Short mmCIF file of C-alpha atoms in Angstrom, two decimals:
data_model
loop_
_atom_site.label_atom_id
_atom_site.label_comp_id
_atom_site.label_asym_id
_atom_site.label_seq_id
_atom_site.Cartn_x
_atom_site.Cartn_y
_atom_site.Cartn_z
CA UNK D 1 -9.91 19.91 -3.07
CA UNK D 2 -7.33 17.17 -3.34
CA UNK D 3 -8.01 14.60 -0.66
CA UNK D 4 -4.60 12.99 -1.16
CA UNK D 5 -3.41 15.54 1.40
CA UNK D 6 -5.02 13.46 4.14
CA UNK D 7 -2.28 10.92 3.44
CA UNK D 8 0.69 13.29 3.53
CA UNK D 9 -0.08 16.01 6.05
CA UNK D 10 -0.17 13.86 9.17
CA UNK D 11 3.61 13.66 9.15
CA UNK D 12 4.02 17.38 9.81
CA UNK D 13 0.60 18.64 10.86
CA UNK D 14 -1.55 16.00 12.59
CA UNK D 15 -4.56 18.25 13.05
CA UNK D 16 -4.62 19.18 9.38
CA UNK D 17 -5.02 15.53 8.39
CA UNK D 18 -7.98 15.24 10.73
CA UNK D 19 -9.46 18.47 9.36
CA UNK D 20 -9.04 17.14 5.81
CA UNK D 21 -10.84 13.98 6.85
CA UNK D 22 -13.70 16.05 8.30
CA UNK D 23 -14.04 17.91 4.97
CA UNK D 24 -13.97 14.58 3.13
CA UNK D 25 -16.63 13.26 5.47
CA UNK D 26 -18.94 16.24 4.93
CA UNK D 27 -18.62 15.99 1.16
CA UNK D 28 -19.00 12.22 0.76
CA UNK D 29 -21.09 11.12 3.75
CA UNK D 30 -24.33 10.98 1.77
CA UNK D 31 -22.83 9.24 -1.26
CA UNK D 32 -20.51 6.77 0.54
CA UNK D 33 -21.78 6.37 4.10
CA UNK D 34 -20.11 3.00 4.70
CA UNK D 35 -16.68 4.23 3.56
CA UNK D 36 -16.91 7.27 5.82
CA UNK D 37 -18.13 5.12 8.72
CA UNK D 38 -15.23 2.67 8.29
CA UNK D 39 -12.65 5.45 8.04
CA UNK D 40 -14.09 7.22 11.05
CA UNK D 41 -14.08 4.04 13.13
CA UNK D 42 -10.45 3.28 12.24
CA UNK D 43 -9.05 6.79 11.81
CA UNK D 44 -6.67 6.70 14.77
CA UNK D 45 -5.29 3.34 13.62
CA UNK D 46 -4.94 4.60 10.05
CA UNK D 47 -3.15 7.76 11.15
CA UNK D 48 -0.72 5.71 13.26
CA UNK D 49 0.79 4.61 9.96
CA UNK D 50 1.99 8.18 9.39
CA UNK D 51 4.11 8.20 12.53
CA UNK D 52 6.68 6.20 10.59
CA UNK D 53 9.25 7.97 8.40
CA UNK D 54 8.31 8.48 4.76
CA UNK D 55 10.68 5.79 3.45
CA UNK D 56 9.14 3.13 5.69
CA UNK D 57 5.62 4.21 4.74
CA UNK D 58 6.51 4.05 1.06
CA UNK D 59 7.90 0.54 1.49
CA UNK D 60 4.84 -0.66 3.41
CA UNK D 61 2.25 0.96 1.16
CA UNK D 62 3.64 0.10 -2.25
CA UNK D 63 1.59 -2.21 -4.41
CA UNK D 64 4.05 -2.24 -7.31
CA UNK D 65 5.25 -5.71 -6.37
CA UNK D 66 1.75 -7.23 -6.41
CA UNK D 67 0.76 -5.28 -9.53
CA UNK D 68 3.86 -6.54 -11.32
CA UNK D 69 3.03 -10.17 -10.56
CA UNK D 70 -0.60 -9.77 -11.63
CA UNK D 71 0.44 -7.98 -14.81
CA UNK D 72 2.89 -10.72 -15.82
CA UNK D 73 0.39 -13.50 -15.11
CA UNK D 74 -2.37 -11.70 -17.06
CA UNK D 75 -0.01 -11.18 -19.98
CA UNK D 76 0.82 -14.89 -20.21
CA UNK D 77 -2.74 -16.08 -19.60
CA UNK D 78 -4.24 -13.62 -22.10
CA UNK D 79 -2.23 -15.19 -24.91
CA UNK D 80 -3.54 -18.66 -24.16
CA UNK D 81 -7.10 -17.97 -22.90
CA UNK D 82 -8.05 -21.66 -22.60
CA UNK D 83 -6.37 -24.17 -20.31
CA UNK D 84 -7.27 -27.88 -20.47
CA UNK D 85 -7.10 -28.26 -16.68
CA UNK D 86 -6.70 -26.18 -13.54
CA UNK D 87 -3.32 -27.84 -13.10
CA UNK D 88 -2.19 -26.49 -16.49
CA UNK D 89 -3.11 -22.97 -15.38
CA UNK D 90 -1.25 -23.43 -12.10
CA UNK D 91 1.85 -24.60 -13.97
CA UNK D 92 1.79 -21.44 -16.10
CA UNK D 93 1.42 -19.25 -13.00
CA UNK D 94 4.28 -21.13 -11.34
CA UNK D 95 6.45 -20.56 -14.41
CA UNK D 96 5.72 -16.83 -14.29
CA UNK D 97 6.61 -16.76 -10.59
CA UNK D 98 9.93 -18.48 -11.29
CA UNK D 99 10.72 -15.92 -14.02
CA UNK D 100 9.99 -13.11 -11.58
CA UNK D 101 12.16 -14.59 -8.84
CA UNK D 102 15.22 -12.67 -10.01
CA UNK D 103 13.35 -9.38 -9.52
CA UNK D 104 12.54 -10.40 -5.96
CA UNK D 105 16.23 -10.76 -5.15
CA UNK D 106 16.95 -7.11 -5.91
CA UNK D 107 17.35 -4.96 -2.79
CA UNK D 108 14.66 -2.45 -1.88
CA UNK D 109 15.32 1.15 -2.79
CA UNK D 110 16.80 3.05 0.18
CA UNK D 111 16.98 -0.21 2.17
CA UNK D 112 19.98 0.90 4.24
CA UNK D 113 18.14 4.02 5.42
CA UNK D 114 14.92 2.08 6.05
CA UNK D 115 16.78 -0.57 8.04
CA UNK D 116 18.54 2.06 10.15
CA UNK D 117 15.18 3.71 10.91
CA UNK D 118 13.64 0.36 11.84
CA UNK D 119 16.53 -0.36 14.21
CA UNK D 120 15.90 2.97 15.96
CA UNK D 121 12.11 2.57 16.05
CA UNK D 122 12.17 -1.05 17.19
CA UNK D 123 15.28 -1.06 19.35
CA UNK D 124 16.11 -4.49 20.68
CA UNK D 125 13.62 -6.26 18.41
CA UNK D 126 15.67 -6.50 15.20
#
C-alpha cells in the first residue's frame, strides 16, 4: 500500500484519508509507536492543511528552497573542509547566500493563482 495517499485524498475524500491513516496505524504501531501517537494526537490539525487548494499546499510544503541553500553551502564547504575560524566559515556561508539572492527574487510558480486564492480564503486580511 502506498501511504502517500494519506496526503492527497483528503482534498476530495476526507474519510478516505482517515481510513488510510488507520491502516498506517495498524501496520506501524508496534514498530513506530511514538510516530503513530504524534500523528494521532495532531491528525485533525494535520488534515486542516488539506482544506487549502493544491497550489497553496504545494507552496507551503515545498522544501526545495531550503534544500537548495543547504546543497550550495555543502558544495562550497566540502571543497575547503578546514576553516581557520568560525568567522571564516560564516563569511563563506554569507557569500553563498548573496549568490543565491538572485534566485530568491524570482516569482513563485503560479503566484497569481495562489494570491487570488489567498485573497478569497482570507478576505479582508490581505
